Amino acid sequence: IRTRFGMLAPDEMASYVSVDGHLIARIVLRDVPRANAKSALASLRGLGVAKLSMLTGDKRSSAAIIASEVGIDDVQSELFPEGKVAAVKNATEDAHQNQPAWDKVVQRVVGESMTRQVTMMVGDGVNDAPVLAVADIGMAMTDGTSTAASESAQVVIMNDDIASVPRAIAIARRTKNVMLQAVLIGLSLAIIGMVAAAFNLIPVVVGAFMQEVIDVVSILWALTVLFDRGESA
C-alpha cells in the first residue's frame, strides 16, 4: 500500500477502497482548522486571555500541526473525554490558587471573589459536553443540530462561528462595566440628594422629583450598552 500510494503525512489518515478483493483507491482525510481560528485566538490574546490550550483526542502529530497553524503552544492530545475533564479540572484549580493576594482577601471578607481567574472551555461536539460542565464557563458552538454540548454549557453560540468567542467576552465585559457605572452614578446622585435634603437645601417635593430623575438617569446609562453592541460584535 505504501509503495502504491505513497506515505501519509503525520496529520493524515486514510480509508482504502477495494473491488472484488483488489485495492483500487485510497481516500485521504486530514483535519484542518477553521479559516478564522487563528485571528479569533489573536483576538482572545488581545482581550488579555492569559493561556490558550488545545484539548483533543487526535494523535499527537496531527494535533501539533493544527496547533502550530493557529498559534497554540499548550497541546494535550490523545485524550478520552475523561482525560479532557481532568485537564480542565486541573487548570481550574490552578487558576483559583493563583489569584492575586488582594483578591483572596476580598473573597474571605465578602465570601465571593470579585476578579478571580476563571477557565473557559469552548467545544462543539457531543464528547465535549462533560468538559463544558466542569469548566468555570462552558461555551458551546453549534449550528442548531448538536444539543448535548448546548445543554451543559452556560453560553451557546448559535452561528457555529469561532470568531463569536472573543465577541462574547467583549460584550460581557462591556455589559459589566456599564452596569457598575450605572449603579455608581445612581448611588452618587442619590447621596448628593440626601445630603442636600438633610440640610434643607432643597424642598421635599424637589427631593422626591430628583429621586425619579436619578432612577431615569441610571436606567438610560445602563441602556447605553445596547449602542455599543454592534461595535463589540
PDB file of C-alpha atoms in Angstrom:
ATOM      1  CA  ILE A   1       0.000   0.000   0.000  1.00  0.00           C
ATOM      2  CA  ARG A   2       2.779   2.408   0.887  1.00  0.00           C
ATOM      3  CA  THR A   3       4.566   1.720  -2.393  1.00  0.00           C
ATOM      4  CA  ARG A   4       1.467   2.150  -4.499  1.00  0.00           C
ATOM      5  CA  PHE A   5       0.008   5.230  -2.854  1.00  0.00           C
ATOM      6  CA  GLY A   6       2.928   6.814  -1.051  1.00  0.00           C
ATOM      7  CA  MET A   7       3.424   7.655   2.605  1.00  0.00           C
ATOM      8  CA  LEU A   8       0.791   9.504   4.609  1.00  0.00           C
ATOM      9  CA  ALA A   9       1.661  12.824   6.222  1.00  0.00           C
ATOM     10  CA  PRO A  10       1.670  12.891  10.057  1.00  0.00           C
ATOM     11  CA  ASP A  11      -1.677  14.704  10.109  1.00  0.00           C
ATOM     12  CA  GLU A  12      -3.411  12.447   7.572  1.00  0.00           C
ATOM     13  CA  MET A  13      -5.464   9.283   7.838  1.00  0.00           C
ATOM     14  CA  ALA A  14      -6.736   7.069   5.071  1.00  0.00           C
ATOM     15  CA  SER A  15      -9.580   4.776   4.085  1.00  0.00           C
ATOM     16  CA  TYR A  16      -8.903   2.209   1.380  1.00  0.00           C
ATOM     17  CA  VAL A  17     -11.337   1.059  -1.284  1.00  0.00           C
ATOM     18  CA  SER A  18     -11.266  -2.386  -2.846  1.00  0.00           C
ATOM     19  CA  VAL A  19     -13.378  -4.099  -5.508  1.00  0.00           C
ATOM     20  CA  ASP A  20     -13.509  -7.899  -5.704  1.00  0.00           C
ATOM     21  CA  GLY A  21     -10.616  -8.080  -3.289  1.00  0.00           C
ATOM     22  CA  HIS A  22      -8.418  -5.734  -5.332  1.00  0.00           C
ATOM     23  CA  LEU A  23      -7.264  -2.435  -3.885  1.00  0.00           C
ATOM     24  CA  ILE A  24      -8.238   0.334  -6.286  1.00  0.00           C
ATOM     25  CA  ALA A  25      -8.234   3.613  -4.357  1.00  0.00           C
ATOM     26  CA  ARG A  26      -7.342   5.450  -1.204  1.00  0.00           C
ATOM     27  CA  ILE A  27      -9.323   8.265   0.432  1.00  0.00           C
ATOM     28  CA  VAL A  28      -7.073  10.568   2.444  1.00  0.00           C
ATOM     29  CA  LEU A  29      -8.581  12.538   5.310  1.00  0.00           C
ATOM     30  CA  ARG A  30      -6.992  15.483   7.095  1.00  0.00           C
ATOM     31  CA  ASP A  31      -8.150  17.766   9.874  1.00  0.00           C
ATOM     32  CA  VAL A  32      -7.924  21.446   9.027  1.00  0.00           C
ATOM     33  CA  PRO A  33      -8.501  24.388  11.379  1.00  0.00           C
ATOM     34  CA  ARG A  34     -11.368  26.765  10.873  1.00  0.00           C
ATOM     35  CA  ALA A  35     -10.493  29.561   8.468  1.00  0.00           C
ATOM     36  CA  ASN A  36     -10.779  32.269  11.121  1.00  0.00           C
ATOM     37  CA  ALA A  37      -9.408  30.274  14.066  1.00  0.00           C
ATOM     38  CA  LYS A  38      -6.011  31.995  14.099  1.00  0.00           C
ATOM     39  CA  SER A  39      -7.491  35.508  14.050  1.00  0.00           C
ATOM     40  CA  ALA A  40     -10.036  34.566  16.748  1.00  0.00           C
ATOM     41  CA  LEU A  41      -7.257  33.328  19.033  1.00  0.00           C
ATOM     42  CA  ALA A  42      -5.294  36.510  18.387  1.00  0.00           C
ATOM     43  CA  SER A  43      -8.369  38.495  19.434  1.00  0.00           C
ATOM     44  CA  LEU A  44      -8.573  36.476  22.660  1.00  0.00           C
ATOM     45  CA  ARG A  45      -4.963  37.322  23.459  1.00  0.00           C
ATOM     46  CA  GLY A  46      -5.757  40.967  22.752  1.00  0.00           C
ATOM     47  CA  LEU A  47      -8.517  40.753  25.352  1.00  0.00           C
ATOM     48  CA  GLY A  48      -5.983  39.597  27.945  1.00  0.00           C
ATOM     49  CA  VAL A  49      -6.626  35.854  27.940  1.00  0.00           C
ATOM     50  CA  ALA A  50      -3.546  34.547  29.735  1.00  0.00           C
ATOM     51  CA  LYS A  51      -3.345  30.983  28.424  1.00  0.00           C
ATOM     52  CA  LEU A  52      -4.776  29.126  25.461  1.00  0.00           C
ATOM     53  CA  SER A  53      -4.756  25.324  25.451  1.00  0.00           C
ATOM     54  CA  MET A  54      -5.928  22.727  22.973  1.00  0.00           C
ATOM     55  CA  LEU A  55      -7.546  19.514  24.230  1.00  0.00           C
ATOM     56  CA  THR A  56      -8.132  16.858  21.607  1.00  0.00           C
ATOM     57  CA  GLY A  57      -8.497  13.154  21.119  1.00  0.00           C
ATOM     58  CA  ASP A  58      -6.456  13.262  17.906  1.00  0.00           C
ATOM     59  CA  LYS A  59      -2.987  11.771  17.718  1.00  0.00           C
ATOM     60  CA  ARG A  60      -0.103  13.933  18.858  1.00  0.00           C
ATOM     61  CA  SER A  61       1.456  14.604  15.457  1.00  0.00           C
ATOM     62  CA  SER A  62      -1.827  15.752  13.934  1.00  0.00           C
ATOM     63  CA  ALA A  63      -2.699  17.921  16.946  1.00  0.00           C
ATOM     64  CA  ALA A  64       0.733  19.571  16.936  1.00  0.00           C
ATOM     65  CA  ILE A  65       0.361  20.589  13.283  1.00  0.00           C
ATOM     66  CA  ILE A  66      -3.076  22.113  13.829  1.00  0.00           C
ATOM     67  CA  ALA A  67      -1.885  23.926  16.972  1.00  0.00           C
ATOM     68  CA  SER A  68       1.116  25.407  15.167  1.00  0.00           C
ATOM     69  CA  GLU A  69      -1.114  26.660  12.345  1.00  0.00           C
ATOM     70  CA  VAL A  70      -3.419  28.571  14.688  1.00  0.00           C
ATOM     71  CA  GLY A  71      -0.798  29.635  17.233  1.00  0.00           C
ATOM     72  CA  ILE A  72      -1.429  27.451  20.304  1.00  0.00           C
ATOM     73  CA  ASP A  73       1.561  26.415  22.397  1.00  0.00           C
ATOM     74  CA  ASP A  74      -0.067  24.164  25.008  1.00  0.00           C
ATOM     75  CA  VAL A  75      -1.397  20.992  23.321  1.00  0.00           C
ATOM     76  CA  GLN A  76      -2.815  17.961  25.119  1.00  0.00           C
ATOM     77  CA  SER A  77      -3.615  15.221  22.630  1.00  0.00           C
ATOM     78  CA  GLU A  78      -4.887  11.645  22.519  1.00  0.00           C
ATOM     79  CA  LEU A  79      -7.342  12.391  25.310  1.00  0.00           C
ATOM     80  CA  PHE A  80     -10.513  10.498  26.056  1.00  0.00           C
ATOM     81  CA  PRO A  81     -13.456  12.559  27.418  1.00  0.00           C
ATOM     82  CA  GLU A  82     -12.434  11.758  30.998  1.00  0.00           C
ATOM     83  CA  GLY A  83      -8.930  12.984  30.210  1.00  0.00           C
ATOM     84  CA  LYS A  84     -10.312  16.292  28.994  1.00  0.00           C
ATOM     85  CA  VAL A  85     -12.389  16.598  32.161  1.00  0.00           C
ATOM     86  CA  ALA A  86      -9.318  16.006  34.323  1.00  0.00           C
ATOM     87  CA  ALA A  87      -7.282  18.552  32.348  1.00  0.00           C
ATOM     88  CA  VAL A  88      -9.938  21.249  32.754  1.00  0.00           C
ATOM     89  CA  LYS A  89     -10.331  20.476  36.466  1.00  0.00           C
ATOM     90  CA  ASN A  90      -6.584  20.830  36.986  1.00  0.00           C
ATOM     91  CA  ALA A  91      -6.489  24.099  35.042  1.00  0.00           C
ATOM     92  CA  THR A  92      -9.433  25.432  37.070  1.00  0.00           C
ATOM     93  CA  GLU A  93      -7.775  24.562  40.380  1.00  0.00           C
ATOM     94  CA  ASP A  94      -4.500  26.174  39.292  1.00  0.00           C
ATOM     95  CA  ALA A  95      -6.305  29.330  38.185  1.00  0.00           C
ATOM     96  CA  HIS A  96      -8.097  29.651  41.511  1.00  0.00           C
ATOM     97  CA  GLN A  97      -4.916  29.050  43.500  1.00  0.00           C
ATOM     98  CA  ASN A  98      -3.038  31.710  41.539  1.00  0.00           C
ATOM     99  CA  GLN A  99      -5.442  34.506  42.401  1.00  0.00           C
ATOM    100  CA  PRO A 100      -3.876  37.827  43.452  1.00  0.00           C
ATOM    101  CA  ALA A 101      -3.388  38.112  47.216  1.00  0.00           C
ATOM    102  CA  TRP A 102      -5.751  41.092  47.467  1.00  0.00           C
ATOM    103  CA  ASP A 103      -8.471  39.207  45.647  1.00  0.00           C
ATOM    104  CA  LYS A 104      -8.157  36.319  48.114  1.00  0.00           C
ATOM    105  CA  VAL A 105      -8.659  38.790  50.981  1.00  0.00           C
ATOM    106  CA  VAL A 106     -11.790  40.154  49.312  1.00  0.00           C
ATOM    107  CA  GLN A 107     -13.074  36.625  48.796  1.00  0.00           C
ATOM    108  CA  ARG A 108     -12.658  35.817  52.501  1.00  0.00           C
ATOM    109  CA  VAL A 109     -14.357  39.038  53.608  1.00  0.00           C
ATOM    110  CA  VAL A 110     -17.364  39.055  51.279  1.00  0.00           C
ATOM    111  CA  GLY A 111     -17.486  35.333  50.566  1.00  0.00           C
ATOM    112  CA  GLU A 112     -17.005  35.722  46.832  1.00  0.00           C
ATOM    113  CA  SER A 113     -14.098  36.732  44.657  1.00  0.00           C
ATOM    114  CA  MET A 114     -14.597  39.842  42.547  1.00  0.00           C
ATOM    115  CA  THR A 115     -11.836  39.327  39.976  1.00  0.00           C
ATOM    116  CA  ARG A 116     -10.799  35.692  40.280  1.00  0.00           C
ATOM    117  CA  GLN A 117      -9.242  33.954  37.329  1.00  0.00           C
ATOM    118  CA  VAL A 118     -11.530  31.537  35.547  1.00  0.00           C
ATOM    119  CA  THR A 119     -11.231  28.805  32.962  1.00  0.00           C
ATOM    120  CA  MET A 120     -13.414  28.737  29.871  1.00  0.00           C
ATOM    121  CA  MET A 121     -13.894  25.652  27.719  1.00  0.00           C
ATOM    122  CA  VAL A 122     -15.088  26.037  24.137  1.00  0.00           C
ATOM    123  CA  GLY A 123     -16.393  22.924  22.415  1.00  0.00           C
ATOM    124  CA  ASP A 124     -18.678  21.847  19.602  1.00  0.00           C
ATOM    125  CA  GLY A 125     -19.023  18.076  19.946  1.00  0.00           C
ATOM    126  CA  VAL A 126     -21.026  15.580  21.960  1.00  0.00           C
ATOM    127  CA  ASN A 127     -17.844  14.429  23.710  1.00  0.00           C
ATOM    128  CA  ASP A 128     -17.266  17.992  24.921  1.00  0.00           C
ATOM    129  CA  ALA A 129     -20.470  18.073  26.989  1.00  0.00           C
ATOM    130  CA  PRO A 130     -18.968  16.796  30.271  1.00  0.00           C
ATOM    131  CA  VAL A 131     -15.924  19.034  29.831  1.00  0.00           C
ATOM    132  CA  LEU A 132     -18.076  22.128  29.359  1.00  0.00           C
ATOM    133  CA  ALA A 133     -19.892  21.281  32.582  1.00  0.00           C
ATOM    134  CA  VAL A 134     -16.751  21.220  34.769  1.00  0.00           C
ATOM    135  CA  ALA A 135     -15.220  24.465  33.473  1.00  0.00           C
ATOM    136  CA  ASP A 136     -15.974  27.775  35.190  1.00  0.00           C
ATOM    137  CA  ILE A 137     -17.538  28.892  31.914  1.00  0.00           C
ATOM    138  CA  GLY A 138     -18.638  26.391  29.297  1.00  0.00           C
ATOM    139  CA  MET A 139     -19.185  27.812  25.815  1.00  0.00           C
ATOM    140  CA  ALA A 140     -20.755  25.566  23.186  1.00  0.00           C
ATOM    141  CA  MET A 141     -20.622  26.294  19.468  1.00  0.00           C
ATOM    142  CA  THR A 142     -23.425  24.783  17.454  1.00  0.00           C
ATOM    143  CA  ASP A 143     -25.355  25.201  14.241  1.00  0.00           C
ATOM    144  CA  GLY A 144     -28.506  24.021  15.966  1.00  0.00           C
ATOM    145  CA  THR A 145     -28.008  20.300  15.369  1.00  0.00           C
ATOM    146  CA  SER A 146     -25.890  19.441  18.443  1.00  0.00           C
ATOM    147  CA  THR A 147     -27.870  19.629  21.679  1.00  0.00           C
ATOM    148  CA  ALA A 148     -25.735  17.715  24.205  1.00  0.00           C
ATOM    149  CA  ALA A 149     -22.987  20.326  24.345  1.00  0.00           C
ATOM    150  CA  SER A 150     -25.507  23.172  24.368  1.00  0.00           C
ATOM    151  CA  GLU A 151     -27.409  21.781  27.329  1.00  0.00           C
ATOM    152  CA  SER A 152     -24.302  21.520  29.522  1.00  0.00           C
ATOM    153  CA  ALA A 153     -22.852  24.946  28.632  1.00  0.00           C
ATOM    154  CA  GLN A 154     -23.526  28.341  30.176  1.00  0.00           C
ATOM    155  CA  VAL A 155     -23.029  30.170  26.869  1.00  0.00           C
ATOM    156  CA  VAL A 156     -24.209  28.917  23.478  1.00  0.00           C
ATOM    157  CA  ILE A 157     -23.042  30.337  20.147  1.00  0.00           C
ATOM    158  CA  MET A 158     -25.715  29.523  17.602  1.00  0.00           C
ATOM    159  CA  ASN A 159     -23.903  30.511  14.392  1.00  0.00           C
ATOM    160  CA  ASP A 160     -21.061  27.976  14.837  1.00  0.00           C
ATOM    161  CA  ASP A 161     -18.511  30.763  14.337  1.00  0.00           C
ATOM    162  CA  ILE A 162     -15.388  30.720  16.498  1.00  0.00           C
ATOM    163  CA  ALA A 163     -14.982  34.462  15.966  1.00  0.00           C
ATOM    164  CA  SER A 164     -18.024  34.889  18.216  1.00  0.00           C
ATOM    165  CA  VAL A 165     -15.991  33.695  21.226  1.00  0.00           C
ATOM    166  CA  PRO A 166     -13.935  36.909  21.637  1.00  0.00           C
ATOM    167  CA  ARG A 167     -17.021  38.929  20.681  1.00  0.00           C
ATOM    168  CA  ALA A 168     -18.988  37.329  23.511  1.00  0.00           C
ATOM    169  CA  ILE A 169     -16.223  38.116  26.006  1.00  0.00           C
ATOM    170  CA  ALA A 170     -16.021  41.737  24.834  1.00  0.00           C
ATOM    171  CA  ILE A 171     -19.800  42.165  25.096  1.00  0.00           C
ATOM    172  CA  ALA A 172     -19.850  40.603  28.572  1.00  0.00           C
ATOM    173  CA  ARG A 173     -17.089  42.897  29.823  1.00  0.00           C
ATOM    174  CA  ARG A 174     -18.746  45.956  28.332  1.00  0.00           C
ATOM    175  CA  THR A 175     -22.083  44.985  29.912  1.00  0.00           C
ATOM    176  CA  LYS A 176     -20.475  44.506  33.334  1.00  0.00           C
ATOM    177  CA  ASN A 177     -18.677  47.850  33.166  1.00  0.00           C
ATOM    178  CA  VAL A 178     -21.804  49.750  32.157  1.00  0.00           C
ATOM    179  CA  MET A 179     -23.809  48.003  34.869  1.00  0.00           C
ATOM    180  CA  LEU A 180     -21.316  49.052  37.548  1.00  0.00           C
ATOM    181  CA  GLN A 181     -21.183  52.590  36.169  1.00  0.00           C
ATOM    182  CA  ALA A 182     -24.980  52.861  36.264  1.00  0.00           C
ATOM    183  CA  VAL A 183     -25.075  51.677  39.893  1.00  0.00           C
ATOM    184  CA  LEU A 184     -22.312  54.062  40.967  1.00  0.00           C
ATOM    185  CA  ILE A 185     -23.896  57.002  39.160  1.00  0.00           C
ATOM    186  CA  GLY A 186     -27.263  56.289  40.760  1.00  0.00           C
ATOM    187  CA  LEU A 187     -25.791  55.935  44.258  1.00  0.00           C
ATOM    188  CA  SER A 188     -23.668  59.063  43.915  1.00  0.00           C
ATOM    189  CA  LEU A 189     -26.594  61.210  42.794  1.00  0.00           C
ATOM    190  CA  ALA A 190     -28.820  59.721  45.492  1.00  0.00           C
ATOM    191  CA  ILE A 191     -26.266  60.526  48.226  1.00  0.00           C
ATOM    192  CA  ILE A 192     -25.904  64.090  46.965  1.00  0.00           C
ATOM    193  CA  GLY A 193     -29.678  64.468  47.006  1.00  0.00           C
ATOM    194  CA  MET A 194     -29.998  63.042  50.527  1.00  0.00           C
ATOM    195  CA  VAL A 195     -27.285  65.347  51.877  1.00  0.00           C
ATOM    196  CA  ALA A 196     -28.925  68.339  50.238  1.00  0.00           C
ATOM    197  CA  ALA A 197     -32.318  67.374  51.698  1.00  0.00           C
ATOM    198  CA  ALA A 198     -30.824  66.773  55.160  1.00  0.00           C
ATOM    199  CA  PHE A 199     -29.526  70.341  55.292  1.00  0.00           C
ATOM    200  CA  ASN A 200     -32.777  71.766  53.882  1.00  0.00           C
ATOM    201  CA  LEU A 201     -31.042  72.897  50.716  1.00  0.00           C
ATOM    202  CA  ILE A 202     -33.892  71.563  48.591  1.00  0.00           C
ATOM    203  CA  PRO A 203     -37.629  71.209  49.310  1.00  0.00           C
ATOM    204  CA  VAL A 204     -39.100  67.757  49.926  1.00  0.00           C
ATOM    205  CA  VAL A 205     -41.041  67.845  46.674  1.00  0.00           C
ATOM    206  CA  VAL A 206     -37.885  68.662  44.730  1.00  0.00           C
ATOM    207  CA  GLY A 207     -36.066  65.811  46.509  1.00  0.00           C
ATOM    208  CA  ALA A 208     -38.783  63.334  45.510  1.00  0.00           C
ATOM    209  CA  PHE A 209     -38.663  64.558  41.941  1.00  0.00           C
ATOM    210  CA  MET A 210     -34.867  64.281  41.900  1.00  0.00           C
ATOM    211  CA  GLN A 211     -35.106  60.640  43.012  1.00  0.00           C
ATOM    212  CA  GLU A 212     -37.209  59.848  39.959  1.00  0.00           C
ATOM    213  CA  VAL A 213     -34.720  61.694  37.769  1.00  0.00           C
ATOM    214  CA  ILE A 214     -31.865  59.699  39.302  1.00  0.00           C
ATOM    215  CA  ASP A 215     -33.656  56.432  38.508  1.00  0.00           C
ATOM    216  CA  VAL A 216     -34.199  57.513  34.908  1.00  0.00           C
ATOM    217  CA  VAL A 217     -30.554  58.575  34.521  1.00  0.00           C
ATOM    218  CA  SER A 218     -29.333  55.225  35.878  1.00  0.00           C
ATOM    219  CA  ILE A 219     -31.609  53.277  33.546  1.00  0.00           C
ATOM    220  CA  LEU A 220     -30.647  55.337  30.498  1.00  0.00           C
ATOM    221  CA  TRP A 221     -26.965  54.928  31.283  1.00  0.00           C
ATOM    222  CA  ALA A 222     -27.403  51.160  31.586  1.00  0.00           C
ATOM    223  CA  LEU A 223     -29.114  51.131  28.187  1.00  0.00           C
ATOM    224  CA  THR A 224     -26.018  52.633  26.548  1.00  0.00           C
ATOM    225  CA  VAL A 225     -24.606  49.110  26.424  1.00  0.00           C
ATOM    226  CA  LEU A 226     -27.017  48.466  23.550  1.00  0.00           C
ATOM    227  CA  PHE A 227     -25.433  51.260  21.498  1.00  0.00           C
ATOM    228  CA  ASP A 228     -22.043  49.533  21.508  1.00  0.00           C
ATOM    229  CA  ARG A 229     -23.410  46.071  20.812  1.00  0.00           C
ATOM    230  CA  GLY A 230     -22.736  46.283  17.122  1.00  0.00           C
ATOM    231  CA  GLU A 231     -19.245  47.697  17.663  1.00  0.00           C
ATOM    232  CA  SER A 232     -18.359  44.956  20.185  1.00  0.00           C
ATOM    233  CA  ALA A 233     -19.773  42.321  17.870  1.00  0.00           C
TER     234      ALA A 233
END
